[in-house]
């Protein structure tokens, strides 16, 4: 691979990540939608994809170009960027999709790889074989074996390989495929899933994406091949998909199908338009009356607007930490999606290890599946750390110590009235609250440093605990937003003494020590070891190899991400 490729995580929620992806010095923010442009049937011209839709990356099917002699000559002559008059990133597909739909294609793996190199594609694909859902297993095995062999033939391609992971609906095959592809390629594409999406088989889709993701290193960029319907974005992103491509916006338009984030409608059946994109605002329901060709073009634009809009909604939810709430809303648009959401329960442990321990948003209970949310799994685990007799039942967390009722997620938990029970009111002393939070956050026994002579200062406005002093020394503050403790040096030293290696620790290489002593953030590549019980957004002790405390900071990534990434910040130091 001679094209430069970098990826780092900037923000997280559940298994989703907002990432910074750099290919060939062109920067993208993930998750991102790659609109597919069909040179034979261009419903939206490239200049509009640039200007109206702000496209930074396009996908073109190289097989379509190869097959058309005139087009092939022109693109070979100009190169794909000049041909499209597009300076952004250009990804090409290989004809695999045609292979799936028509059973055969008139090219070979080597030919289509070479062709993509010649036209100057920056992200290309080998001729992977998308197996249909539920094919005979022997067939899925054959197709996977050939796919893996073909991936090997692409290993030295001059473009970034968008490496297809196949295996049909067989999770053992998907696992093998993910392990092999993940070893050799940085951009991994989950293939053969379009049919599942079209049939609303979202629980199968969840199984496949989760199985693949669990068997890929966390720093692999994951593309959901052909997943272009907005209804699926929140679910696929929650499992850690970074790239989506959509030919669907155009294909659906040709069928006069009107996309919404909650499903597809036939334009003919609509009497009102549930959208205010520039197209729907301009035409209203008169859209139906436009001449056929114009109708299709405009419908394609509407479809692309709602597709991009949903992806922005997903990204905003990741930023706010309320992707679960968005998933719950989307799940109500189709039982298949609700099944998909419910299937996440099976992957709760894995997802809870990726999920941040505290979030900006409140926890809104939004239905039965909220009981299995990652925050619940993490909270229940940590509740065992606290030794309190005064407990209050808060479903779905169980008996929560009265001392930590202000702490995330208990403090920001909102549920319908029928779920909340009348509970005895405990009067809890401030010092007991601090002790409870210490145990919940750091572990059993963490409260033993909190002595009676400690001074606790409250916010004048909210009357909540904000600062903890020992004599005149500020030893910790309590964050207003989630009521978690931010230890200062004194407390950090005590924590380090109390908890044995590697608890609460992020260990860094000697090379990083001067930077960290300078107050700089800790980059993932310098981390040599980490406590696996930590979670993103935890307060952590940064130590050197000899276990000397260097600094205190907030963990940005999950422990597995810290291990797998060699780019980006792992611990933000104050
Ligand atoms: N487009 C949609 N699905 C697939 C797939 O599995 N492989 C490739 N190469 N392209 C696709
Ligand atoms: Zn619209």
Coordinates of C-alpha atoms and ligand atoms in Angstrom, one line a residue, residues 258-259 273-281 287 301-303 305-306, ligand 2:
X258 CA -38.9 7.9 -1.0
X259 CA -36.5 7.3 1.9
X273 CA -44.0 14.8 2.5
X274 CA -42.5 14.2 6.0
X275 CA -39.3 16.2 5.1
X276 CA -38.2 19.8 4.5
X277 CA -35.0 19.2 2.5
X278 CA -34.5 21.7 -0.3
X279 CA -36.3 19.4 -2.7
X280 CA -39.3 18.7 -0.5
X281 CA -39.5 22.4 0.4
X287 CA -42.9 16.2 -6.6
X301 CA -31.6 14.3 -4.1
X302 CA -34.2 14.0 -1.4
X303 CA -33.0 10.4 -0.6
X305 CA -30.4 14.5 1.9
X306 CA -32.2 12.3 4.4
Ligands
LIG2 ZN1 -36.9 15.8 1.3

